Structure formats: C-alpha cells, structure tokens
Tab-separated table of C-alpha atoms and ligand atoms in Angstrom:
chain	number	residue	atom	x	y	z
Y	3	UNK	CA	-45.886	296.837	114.354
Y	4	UNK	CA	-44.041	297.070	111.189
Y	5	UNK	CA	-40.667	297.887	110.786
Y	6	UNK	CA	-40.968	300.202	108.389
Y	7	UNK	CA	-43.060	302.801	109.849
Y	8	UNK	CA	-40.176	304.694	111.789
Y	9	UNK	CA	-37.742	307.157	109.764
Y	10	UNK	CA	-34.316	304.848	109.273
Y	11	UNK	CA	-31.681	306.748	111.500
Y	12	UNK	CA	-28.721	304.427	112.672
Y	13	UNK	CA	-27.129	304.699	116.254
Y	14	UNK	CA	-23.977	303.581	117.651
Y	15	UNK	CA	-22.024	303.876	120.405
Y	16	UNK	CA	-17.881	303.246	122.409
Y	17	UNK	CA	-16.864	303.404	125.357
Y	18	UNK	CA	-14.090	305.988	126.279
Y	19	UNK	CA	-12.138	303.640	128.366
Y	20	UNK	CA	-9.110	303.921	126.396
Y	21	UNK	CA	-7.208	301.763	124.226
Y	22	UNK	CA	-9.255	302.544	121.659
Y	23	UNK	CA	-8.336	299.256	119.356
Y	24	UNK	CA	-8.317	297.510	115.716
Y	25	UNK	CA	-11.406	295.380	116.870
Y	26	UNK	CA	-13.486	298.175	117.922
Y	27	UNK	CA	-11.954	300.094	114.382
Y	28	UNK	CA	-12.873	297.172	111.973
Y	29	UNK	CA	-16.115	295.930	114.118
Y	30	UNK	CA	-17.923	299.208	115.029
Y	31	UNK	CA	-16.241	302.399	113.622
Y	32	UNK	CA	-15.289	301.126	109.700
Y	33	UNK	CA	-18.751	300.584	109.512
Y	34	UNK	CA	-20.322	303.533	110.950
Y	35	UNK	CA	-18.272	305.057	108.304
Y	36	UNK	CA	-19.655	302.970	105.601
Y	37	UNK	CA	-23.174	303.973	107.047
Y	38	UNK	CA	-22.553	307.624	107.009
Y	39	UNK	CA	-21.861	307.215	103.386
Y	40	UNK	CA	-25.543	306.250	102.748
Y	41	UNK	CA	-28.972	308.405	102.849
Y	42	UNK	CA	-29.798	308.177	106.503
Y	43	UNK	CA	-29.018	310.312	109.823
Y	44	UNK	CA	-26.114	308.888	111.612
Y	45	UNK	CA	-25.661	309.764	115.364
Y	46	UNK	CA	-22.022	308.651	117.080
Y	47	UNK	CA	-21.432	308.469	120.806
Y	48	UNK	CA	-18.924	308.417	123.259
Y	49	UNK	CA	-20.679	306.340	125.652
Y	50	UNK	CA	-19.131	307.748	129.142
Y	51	UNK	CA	-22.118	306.828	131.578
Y	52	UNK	CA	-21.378	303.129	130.201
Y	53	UNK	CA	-18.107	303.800	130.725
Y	54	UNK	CA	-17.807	304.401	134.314
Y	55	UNK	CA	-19.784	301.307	135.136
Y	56	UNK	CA	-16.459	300.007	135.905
Y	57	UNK	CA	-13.950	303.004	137.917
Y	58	UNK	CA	-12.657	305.287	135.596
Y	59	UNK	CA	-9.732	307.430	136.807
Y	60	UNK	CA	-11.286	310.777	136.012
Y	61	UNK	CA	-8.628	312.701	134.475
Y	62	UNK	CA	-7.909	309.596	131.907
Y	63	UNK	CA	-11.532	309.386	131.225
Y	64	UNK	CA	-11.478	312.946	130.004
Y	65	UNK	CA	-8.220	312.238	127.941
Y	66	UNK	CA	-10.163	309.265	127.125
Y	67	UNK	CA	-13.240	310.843	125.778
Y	68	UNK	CA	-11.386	313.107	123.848
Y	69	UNK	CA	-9.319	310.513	122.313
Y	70	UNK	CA	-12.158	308.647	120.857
Y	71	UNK	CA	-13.502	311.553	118.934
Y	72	UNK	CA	-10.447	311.941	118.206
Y	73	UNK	CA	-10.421	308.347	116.824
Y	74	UNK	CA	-13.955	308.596	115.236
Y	75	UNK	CA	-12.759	311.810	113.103
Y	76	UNK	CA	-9.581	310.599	112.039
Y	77	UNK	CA	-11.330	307.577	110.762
Y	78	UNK	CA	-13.685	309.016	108.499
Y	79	UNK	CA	-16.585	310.817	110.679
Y	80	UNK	CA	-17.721	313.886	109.279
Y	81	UNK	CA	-18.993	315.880	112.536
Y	82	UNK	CA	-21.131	317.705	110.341
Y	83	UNK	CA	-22.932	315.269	108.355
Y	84	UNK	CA	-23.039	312.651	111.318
Y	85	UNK	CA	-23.993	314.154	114.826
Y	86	UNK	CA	-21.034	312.982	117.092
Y	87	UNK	CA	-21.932	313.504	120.893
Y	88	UNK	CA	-20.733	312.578	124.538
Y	89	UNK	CA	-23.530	310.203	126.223
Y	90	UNK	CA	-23.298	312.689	129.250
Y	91	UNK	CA	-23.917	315.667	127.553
Y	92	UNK	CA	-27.702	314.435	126.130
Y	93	UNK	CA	-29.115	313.690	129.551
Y	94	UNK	CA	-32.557	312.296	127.853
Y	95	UNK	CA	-30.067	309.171	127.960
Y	96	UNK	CA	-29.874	308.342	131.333
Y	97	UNK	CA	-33.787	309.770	131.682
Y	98	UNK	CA	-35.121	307.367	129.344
Y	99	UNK	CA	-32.906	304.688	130.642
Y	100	UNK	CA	-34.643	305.343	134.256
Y	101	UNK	CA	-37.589	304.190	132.708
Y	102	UNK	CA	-36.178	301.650	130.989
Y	103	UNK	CA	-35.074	300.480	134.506
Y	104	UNK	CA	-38.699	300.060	134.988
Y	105	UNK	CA	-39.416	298.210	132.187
Y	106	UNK	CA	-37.028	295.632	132.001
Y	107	UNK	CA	-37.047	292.150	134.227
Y	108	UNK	CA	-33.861	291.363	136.363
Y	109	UNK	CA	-34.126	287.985	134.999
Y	110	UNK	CA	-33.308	289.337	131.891
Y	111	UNK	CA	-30.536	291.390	132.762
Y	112	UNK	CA	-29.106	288.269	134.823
Y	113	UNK	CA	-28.997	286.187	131.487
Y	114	UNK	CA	-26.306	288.994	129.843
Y	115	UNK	CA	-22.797	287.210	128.974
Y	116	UNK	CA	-21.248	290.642	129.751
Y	117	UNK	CA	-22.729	291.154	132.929
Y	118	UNK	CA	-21.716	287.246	133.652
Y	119	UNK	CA	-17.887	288.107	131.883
Y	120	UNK	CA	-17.420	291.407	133.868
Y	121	UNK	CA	-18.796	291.207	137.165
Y	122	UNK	CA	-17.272	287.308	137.650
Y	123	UNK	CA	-17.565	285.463	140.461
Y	124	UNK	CA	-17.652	288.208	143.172
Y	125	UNK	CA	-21.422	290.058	141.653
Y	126	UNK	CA	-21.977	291.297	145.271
Y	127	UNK	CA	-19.298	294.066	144.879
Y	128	UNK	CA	-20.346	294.731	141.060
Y	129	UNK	CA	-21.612	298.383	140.397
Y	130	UNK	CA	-25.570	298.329	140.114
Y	131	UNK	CA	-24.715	300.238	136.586
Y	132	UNK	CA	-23.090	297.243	135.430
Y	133	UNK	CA	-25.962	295.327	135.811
Y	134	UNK	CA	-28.266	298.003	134.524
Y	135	UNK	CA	-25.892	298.714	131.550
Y	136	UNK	CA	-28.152	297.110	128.771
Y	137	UNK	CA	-31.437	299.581	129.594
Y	138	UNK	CA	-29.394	302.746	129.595
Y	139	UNK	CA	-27.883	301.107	125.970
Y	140	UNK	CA	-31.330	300.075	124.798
Y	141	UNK	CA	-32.491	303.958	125.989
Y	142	UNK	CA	-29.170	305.218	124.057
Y	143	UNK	CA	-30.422	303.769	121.169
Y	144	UNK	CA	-34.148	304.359	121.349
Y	145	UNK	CA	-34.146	307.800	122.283
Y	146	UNK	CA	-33.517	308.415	118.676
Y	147	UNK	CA	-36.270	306.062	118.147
Y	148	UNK	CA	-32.767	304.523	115.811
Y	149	UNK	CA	-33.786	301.738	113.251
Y	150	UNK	CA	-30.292	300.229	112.626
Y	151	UNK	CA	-27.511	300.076	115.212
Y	152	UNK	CA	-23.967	298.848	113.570
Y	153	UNK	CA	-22.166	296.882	116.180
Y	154	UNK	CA	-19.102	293.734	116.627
Y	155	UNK	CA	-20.737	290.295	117.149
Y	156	UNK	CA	-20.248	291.112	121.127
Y	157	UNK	CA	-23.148	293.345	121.205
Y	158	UNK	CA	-25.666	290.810	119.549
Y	159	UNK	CA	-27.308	289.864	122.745
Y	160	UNK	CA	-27.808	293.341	124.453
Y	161	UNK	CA	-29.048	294.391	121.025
Y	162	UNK	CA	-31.942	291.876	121.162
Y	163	UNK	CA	-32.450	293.045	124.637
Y	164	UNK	CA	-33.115	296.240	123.086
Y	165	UNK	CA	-35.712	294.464	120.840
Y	166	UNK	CA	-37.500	292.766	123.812
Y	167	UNK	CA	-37.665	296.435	126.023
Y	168	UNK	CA	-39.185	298.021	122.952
Y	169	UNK	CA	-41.408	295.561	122.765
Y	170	UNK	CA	-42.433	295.507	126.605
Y	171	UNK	CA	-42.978	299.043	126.767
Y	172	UNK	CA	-44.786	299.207	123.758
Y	173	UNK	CA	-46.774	296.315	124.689
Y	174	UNK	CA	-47.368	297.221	128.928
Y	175	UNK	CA	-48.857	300.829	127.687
Y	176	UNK	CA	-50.784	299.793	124.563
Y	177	UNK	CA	-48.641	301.804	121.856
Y	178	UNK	CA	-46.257	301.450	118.792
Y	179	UNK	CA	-43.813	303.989	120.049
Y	180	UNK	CA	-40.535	302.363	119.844
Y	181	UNK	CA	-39.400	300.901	116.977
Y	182	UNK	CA	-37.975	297.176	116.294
Y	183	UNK	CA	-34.498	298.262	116.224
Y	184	UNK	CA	-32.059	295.691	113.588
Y	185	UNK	CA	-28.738	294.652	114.651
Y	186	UNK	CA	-26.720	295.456	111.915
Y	187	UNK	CA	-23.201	293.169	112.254
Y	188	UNK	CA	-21.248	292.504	109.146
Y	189	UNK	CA	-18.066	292.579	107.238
Y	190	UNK	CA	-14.909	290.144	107.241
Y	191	UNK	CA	-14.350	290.893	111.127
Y	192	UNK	CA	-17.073	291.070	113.182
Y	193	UNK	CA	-14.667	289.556	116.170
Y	194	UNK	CA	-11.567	290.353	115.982
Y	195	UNK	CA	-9.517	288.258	118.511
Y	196	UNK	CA	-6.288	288.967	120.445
Y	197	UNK	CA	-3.006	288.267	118.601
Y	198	UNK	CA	-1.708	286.442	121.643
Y	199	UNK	CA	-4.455	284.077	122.068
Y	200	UNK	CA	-6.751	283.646	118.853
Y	201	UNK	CA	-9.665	281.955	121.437
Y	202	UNK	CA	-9.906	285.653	123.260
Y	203	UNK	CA	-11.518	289.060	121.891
Y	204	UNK	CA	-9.512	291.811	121.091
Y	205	UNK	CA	-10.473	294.139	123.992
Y	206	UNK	CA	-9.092	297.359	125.550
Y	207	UNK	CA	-8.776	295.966	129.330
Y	208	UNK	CA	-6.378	293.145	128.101
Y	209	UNK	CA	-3.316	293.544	130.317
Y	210	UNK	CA	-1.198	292.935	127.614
Y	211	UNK	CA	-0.611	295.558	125.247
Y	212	UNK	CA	0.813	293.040	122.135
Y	213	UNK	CA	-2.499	291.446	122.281
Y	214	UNK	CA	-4.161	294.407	120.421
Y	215	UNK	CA	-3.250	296.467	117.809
Y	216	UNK	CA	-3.978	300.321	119.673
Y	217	UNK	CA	-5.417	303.256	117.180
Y	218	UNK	CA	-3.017	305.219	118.617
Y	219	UNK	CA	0.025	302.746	117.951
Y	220	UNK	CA	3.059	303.885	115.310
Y	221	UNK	CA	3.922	302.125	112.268
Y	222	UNK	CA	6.817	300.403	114.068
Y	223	UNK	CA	4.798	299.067	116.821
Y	224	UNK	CA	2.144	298.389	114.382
Y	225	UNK	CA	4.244	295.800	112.462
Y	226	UNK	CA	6.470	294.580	115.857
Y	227	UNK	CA	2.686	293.598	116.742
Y	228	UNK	CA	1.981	291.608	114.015
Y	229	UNK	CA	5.468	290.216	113.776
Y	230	UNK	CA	5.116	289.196	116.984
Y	231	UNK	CA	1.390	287.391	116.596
Y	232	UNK	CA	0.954	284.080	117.575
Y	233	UNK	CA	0.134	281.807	114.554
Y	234	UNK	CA	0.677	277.715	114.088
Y	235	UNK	CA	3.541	276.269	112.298
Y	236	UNK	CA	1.365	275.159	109.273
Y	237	UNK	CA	1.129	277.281	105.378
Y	238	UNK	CA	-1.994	278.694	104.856
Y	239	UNK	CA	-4.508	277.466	103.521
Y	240	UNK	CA	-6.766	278.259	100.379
Y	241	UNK	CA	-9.794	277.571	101.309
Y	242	UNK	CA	-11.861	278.963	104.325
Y	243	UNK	CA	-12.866	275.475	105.735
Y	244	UNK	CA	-8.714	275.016	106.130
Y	245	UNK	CA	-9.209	277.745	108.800
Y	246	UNK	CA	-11.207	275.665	111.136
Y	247	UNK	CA	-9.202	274.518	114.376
Y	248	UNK	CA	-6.810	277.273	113.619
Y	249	UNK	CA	-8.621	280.520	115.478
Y	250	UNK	CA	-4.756	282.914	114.837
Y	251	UNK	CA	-5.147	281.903	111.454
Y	252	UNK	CA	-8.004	282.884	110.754
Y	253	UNK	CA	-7.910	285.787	112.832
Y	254	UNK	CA	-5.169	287.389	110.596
Y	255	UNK	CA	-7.092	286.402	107.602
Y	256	UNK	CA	-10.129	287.964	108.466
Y	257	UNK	CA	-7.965	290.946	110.024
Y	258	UNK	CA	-6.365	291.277	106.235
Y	259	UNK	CA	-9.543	290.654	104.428
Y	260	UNK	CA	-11.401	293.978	106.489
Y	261	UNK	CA	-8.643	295.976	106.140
Y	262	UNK	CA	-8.187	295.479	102.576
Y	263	UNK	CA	-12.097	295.231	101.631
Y	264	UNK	CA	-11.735	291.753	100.533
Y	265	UNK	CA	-14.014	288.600	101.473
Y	266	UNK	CA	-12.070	285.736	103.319
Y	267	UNK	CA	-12.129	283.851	99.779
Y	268	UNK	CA	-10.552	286.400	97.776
Y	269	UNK	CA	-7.839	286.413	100.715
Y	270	UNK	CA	-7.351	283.085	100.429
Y	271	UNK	CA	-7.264	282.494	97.122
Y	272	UNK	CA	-4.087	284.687	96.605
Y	273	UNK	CA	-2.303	283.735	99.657
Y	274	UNK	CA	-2.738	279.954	100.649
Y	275	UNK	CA	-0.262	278.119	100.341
Y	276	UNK	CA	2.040	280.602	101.625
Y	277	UNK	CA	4.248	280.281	105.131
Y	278	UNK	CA	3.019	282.764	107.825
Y	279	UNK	CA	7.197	284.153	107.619
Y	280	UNK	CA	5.806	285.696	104.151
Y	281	UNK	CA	2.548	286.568	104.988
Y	282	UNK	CA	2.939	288.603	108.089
Y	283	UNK	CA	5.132	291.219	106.216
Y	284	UNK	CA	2.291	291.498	103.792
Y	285	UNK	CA	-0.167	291.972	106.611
Y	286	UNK	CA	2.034	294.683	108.183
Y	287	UNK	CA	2.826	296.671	105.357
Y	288	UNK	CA	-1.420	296.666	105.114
Y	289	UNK	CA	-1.956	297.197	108.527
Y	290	UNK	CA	0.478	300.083	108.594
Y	291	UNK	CA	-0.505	302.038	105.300
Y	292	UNK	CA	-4.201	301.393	106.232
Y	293	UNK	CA	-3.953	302.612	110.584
Y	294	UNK	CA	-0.876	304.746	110.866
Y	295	UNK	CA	-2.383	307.884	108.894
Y	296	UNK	CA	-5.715	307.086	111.164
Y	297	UNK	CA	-3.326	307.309	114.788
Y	298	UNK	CA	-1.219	310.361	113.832
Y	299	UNK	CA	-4.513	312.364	112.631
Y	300	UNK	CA	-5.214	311.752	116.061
Y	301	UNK	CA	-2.081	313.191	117.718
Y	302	UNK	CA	-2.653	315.828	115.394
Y	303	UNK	CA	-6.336	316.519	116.736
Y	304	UNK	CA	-5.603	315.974	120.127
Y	305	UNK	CA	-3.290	319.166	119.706
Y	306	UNK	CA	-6.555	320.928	119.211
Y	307	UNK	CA	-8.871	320.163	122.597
Y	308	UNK	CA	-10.394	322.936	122.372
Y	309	UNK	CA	-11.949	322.195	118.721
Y	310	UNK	CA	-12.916	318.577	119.742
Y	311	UNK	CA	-15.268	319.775	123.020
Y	312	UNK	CA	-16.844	322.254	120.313
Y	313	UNK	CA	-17.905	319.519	118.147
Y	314	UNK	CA	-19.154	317.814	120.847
Y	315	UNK	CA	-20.925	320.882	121.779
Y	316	UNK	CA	-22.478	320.804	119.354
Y	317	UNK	CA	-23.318	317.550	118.994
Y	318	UNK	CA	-25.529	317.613	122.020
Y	319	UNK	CA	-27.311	320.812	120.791
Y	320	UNK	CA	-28.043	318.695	117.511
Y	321	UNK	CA	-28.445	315.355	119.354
Y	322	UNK	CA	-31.598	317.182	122.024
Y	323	UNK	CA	-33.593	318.358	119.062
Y	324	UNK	CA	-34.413	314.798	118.221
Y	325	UNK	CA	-33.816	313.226	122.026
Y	326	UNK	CA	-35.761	315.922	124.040
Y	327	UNK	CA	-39.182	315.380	121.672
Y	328	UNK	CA	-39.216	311.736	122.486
Y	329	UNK	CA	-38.203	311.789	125.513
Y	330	UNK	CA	-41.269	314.085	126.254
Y	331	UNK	CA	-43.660	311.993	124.505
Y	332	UNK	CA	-41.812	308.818	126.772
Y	333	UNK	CA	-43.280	310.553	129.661
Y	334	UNK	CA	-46.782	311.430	127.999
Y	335	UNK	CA	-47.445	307.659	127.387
Y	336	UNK	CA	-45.913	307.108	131.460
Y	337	UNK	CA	-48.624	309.549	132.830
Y	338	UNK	CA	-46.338	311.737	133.854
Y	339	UNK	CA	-47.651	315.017	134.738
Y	340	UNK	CA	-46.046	318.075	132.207
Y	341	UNK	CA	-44.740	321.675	133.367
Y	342	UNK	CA	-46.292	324.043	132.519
Y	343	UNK	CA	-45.091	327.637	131.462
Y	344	UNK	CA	-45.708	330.103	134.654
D	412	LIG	N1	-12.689	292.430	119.299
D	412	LIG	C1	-13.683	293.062	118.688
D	412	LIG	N2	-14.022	292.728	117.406
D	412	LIG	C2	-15.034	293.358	116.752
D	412	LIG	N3	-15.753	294.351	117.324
D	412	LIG	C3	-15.453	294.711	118.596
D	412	LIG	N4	-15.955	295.632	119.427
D	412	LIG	C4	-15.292	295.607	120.611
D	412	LIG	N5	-14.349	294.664	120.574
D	412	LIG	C5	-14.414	294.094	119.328
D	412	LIG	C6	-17.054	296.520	119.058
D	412	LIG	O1	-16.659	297.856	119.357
D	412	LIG	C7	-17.811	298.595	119.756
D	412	LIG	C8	-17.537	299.326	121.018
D	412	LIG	O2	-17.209	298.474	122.074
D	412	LIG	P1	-17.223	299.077	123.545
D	412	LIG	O3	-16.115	299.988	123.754
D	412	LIG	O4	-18.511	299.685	123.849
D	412	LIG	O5	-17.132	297.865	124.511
D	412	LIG	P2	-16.546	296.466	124.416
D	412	LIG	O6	-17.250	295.653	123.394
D	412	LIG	O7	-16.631	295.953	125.797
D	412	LIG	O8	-15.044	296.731	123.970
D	412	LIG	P3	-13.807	296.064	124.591
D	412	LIG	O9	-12.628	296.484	123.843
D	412	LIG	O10	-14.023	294.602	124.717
D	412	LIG	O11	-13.726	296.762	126.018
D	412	LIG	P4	-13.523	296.090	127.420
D	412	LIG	O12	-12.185	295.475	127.397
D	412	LIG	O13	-13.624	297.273	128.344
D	412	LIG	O14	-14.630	295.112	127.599
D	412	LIG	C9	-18.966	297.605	119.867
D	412	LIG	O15	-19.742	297.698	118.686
D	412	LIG	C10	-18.281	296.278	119.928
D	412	LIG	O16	-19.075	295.232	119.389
C-alpha cells in the first residue's frame, strides 16, 4: 500500500482527566497548533471514553472536559477551521474500536508500557478498557482514515500499534482500507519531565502539584514553580552533550527552548555558563509571558459553558460526516448485513 494514496488529515487526541499540563501543552497541543496552520484537515478530541478507563468522578470529568476545550481554544485552536469534538459524542469511535477489539492480538496489547505503568502489579483488578485502550485509540484515529497523528514521545508505541491493526485488518480481509498512519513527534520537548524529579514525566496524576506546571496555574504560581525546580549545583553548560547525566538540566533547557521556538543549541549558546540562580528568573519571566495569557483565556471561557458544549456540538455534527462513511464501509468489508430503508 502506499502512503500516499489517502487524503493527509491529521488526528489527535487528550484525555479530560484534569490537570491539563505544560507537557501535554508543549508535546501535543503547540503542535496541533502548528499543524492547523498548514493545508490539511485537523480534527481535535477530548478523549473521554479513554478517560474513564481509570474512575473518573463524574461531575469533575464534565468540568474536566470542558476545561480542555477550554485549554485547546485558548491555545490557538480555531473551532472553525479545526473540528474540535468530545470522543463520546462521535460514537463511530467506540464502534470501530469494537472491531478493532477483534482484530488485535492480546499479546500485543500485553506488550504496552502503559498498560504495564498503569495497571501495576495488581492487573486482575485493572478495567478491561485499560487494556483495550490502544484499539479504541487506533479506531480514534482511523476512523478518519487520519495520515499524521501529532503526539509526546509517550504515545510512540500505541501509535505503531495503530500501524500494525491497520495493517491486520487490511491484510485478514484482503483490502487497502486503512491507511499507514505516521507518528508525527517533534520539537525541543517531546518529554517534558517533572520539575521535582527530572527521571519522571510530567503527568497530570502526579500527586504533587509543584511537579507540573498546570495550564490553569497564575503567573505567581507559574514562577514559585520554577523557582522551586529541582536542578544540580553545577553552571550550565554550552553545549548539549554537557546535558548528559543531568536529566533537570536539561529538562529546563528543552522546557525554554519550546517555549521560546529555539533549538537546544541556540539555548545553549546564549546561556551556558550561567548559574541556575540567573537562569531560572529568565525561564519564569518566559514561562509566564508565554502560559499566563493561555490559563486566564481559559477562566475567561469557562465563564461561557454554554458556548463551549456548542462548539462541541458541533464538532460531532462535522466530525460524523467523515466518521459515519467509513465506519459504514468498516462494516461492508466485515460482512455485516446493512439496513435497509422500510
Ligand atoms: N510529559 C509530557 N511531555 C510531552 N508530551 C506529553 N504528553 C503527555 N505528557 C507529556 C502528550 O500529551 C498528549 C495527551 O496525553 P494524554 O492526556 O492522553 O495522556 P497521558 O500521556 O497519559 O498524559 P499524562 O499527563 O501522563 O496523564 P496521566 O497522568 O493520566 O497518565 C499525548 O500526545 C502525550 O504524548
């Protein structure tokens, strides 16, 4: 199959489990930004069926949900040049994923680092959703038949997953139907890491709220945050191989370089040499011109509720003109019988 016989159209996806955070902002949502900017159909989701793989208090996933479109808006999303939807409201998702189910090998899903991460030790009392979660992504993602999907270094592996159920299905019914869908993972902070412990992602279910740098956080606790980071006793340096050994080094320097759309170099070459006591004020003042405007245009559009569950409205109206088609054809290829008009 070549790559290049499907329509580019890029996908991506976040959970609404709160704490929406710098890493998911510089990793996943800078960049859908930067895709949106380009030629090509961009669809957003707030991924709430992935969400609720682990409990979910329902009121705060509603808050939740609203909070990241919330985020995705403030950030740069145009809701009417990108179509911005809620997972559950586009239920060719979860259909497709069904079959998905029935395409992909436990083995495989038993090799996921996130399954291994989240469901620990005790994978008796894991949800079955948490072990299914990669098939209902690979069906979020291929029921828009999507050619690029911008993601944080995290998502690598269920993203090749993705590849190898395309490739299954395609191959188990004899058809090029799904396309070969590229990971797309780049800029200066693919994995951002927590400011406590420069060895750990950045991730909303830390317990500890300094670890991560919140959308929704003020300018004050912006800086306290990076005040506050952990970092070594040694200057910088100014070149990137100085880095090595030194993960909270290099995780404010690649933190810096994204938000100021600089490579690592460029960083380095105007700040190594210098003490981390005059660096981190530099990095705050950045971090705060660069995230505050970003978490009050949130407060300001969570004022408007009502407006935000329009868009998303919407969203799914726009999303099941492309989703419903495919799906349809899904079942075609499955033998599934149609219904017919009585
Ligand atoms: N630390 C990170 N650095 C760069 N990218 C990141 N992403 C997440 N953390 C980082 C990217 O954000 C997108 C959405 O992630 P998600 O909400 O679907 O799930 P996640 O990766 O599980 O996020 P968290 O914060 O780590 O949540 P918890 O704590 O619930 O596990 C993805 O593109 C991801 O790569």
């Amino acid at each position: 199959m070549t790559e290049t016989s499907f329509t580019p159209r890029v996908f991506s996806g976040i959970q609404p489990s709160g704490n929406l955070h710098l890493g998911n902002y510089l990793g996943a949502v800078k960049r859908f930004v930067d895709w949106q900017a380009k030629d090509v159909e961009t669809v957003y989701c707030m991924v709430d069926l992935h969400a609720i793989t682990v409990w979910q208090n329902p009121a705060d996933l509603t808050k939740s949900t609203r909070e990241l479109c919330a985020g995705f808006i403030a950030s740069g999303i145009d809701p009417e040049q990108s179509i911005l939807i809620n997972q559950s409201q586009v239920p060719e998702h979860a259909q497709l994923a069904w079959i998905f189910n029935c395409v992909a090998r436990m083995g495989w899903m038993q090799r996921m680092t996130q399954w291994k991460d989240k469901a620990g030790k005790n994978t008796q009392n894991a949800s079955l959703g948490l072990f299914a979660y990669p098939a209902l992504m690979a069906a979020d993602i291929l029921v828009y038949h999507a050619t690029h999907v911008p993601v944080g270094e995290d998502q690598k592996q269920h993203l090749e997953l993705t590849r190898d159920i395309a490739a299954k299905f395609n191959n188990d019914y004899g058809v090029d139907f799904f396309p070969m869908t590229e990971p797309v993972i780049e800029g200066a902070a693919t994995r951002v890491m927590s400011l406590r412990d420069g060895t750990k992602k950045m991730s909303k279910s830390d317990p500890s709220d300094a670890s991560r740098i919140n959308m929704t956080d003020d300018a004050d606790a912006i800086a306290k945050k990076i005040r506050k980071a952990k970092t070594d006793p040694e200057a910088l340096p100014s070149e990137a191989e100085g880095l090595k050994e030194r993960p909270e080094a290099r995780n404010l320097i690649e933190i810096f370089a994204a938000l100021n759309e600089q490579s690592v170099d460029q960083v380095l070459a105007d700040v190594g040499g210098k003490q981390f006591s005059e660096f981190k004020p530099m990095m705050a003042e950045l971090a705060v011109e660069k995230l505050a405007p970003i978490g009050m245009e949130m407060s300001r559009l969570m004022n408007h509720q009502d407006e935000i569950d329009k868009i998303l409205t919407r969203g799914a109206e726009r999303a099941r003109a492309i989703t419903a088609p495919i799906l349809k054809q899904t079942y075609e290829i499955v033998g599934m019988v149609p219904p017919v008009s009585l």
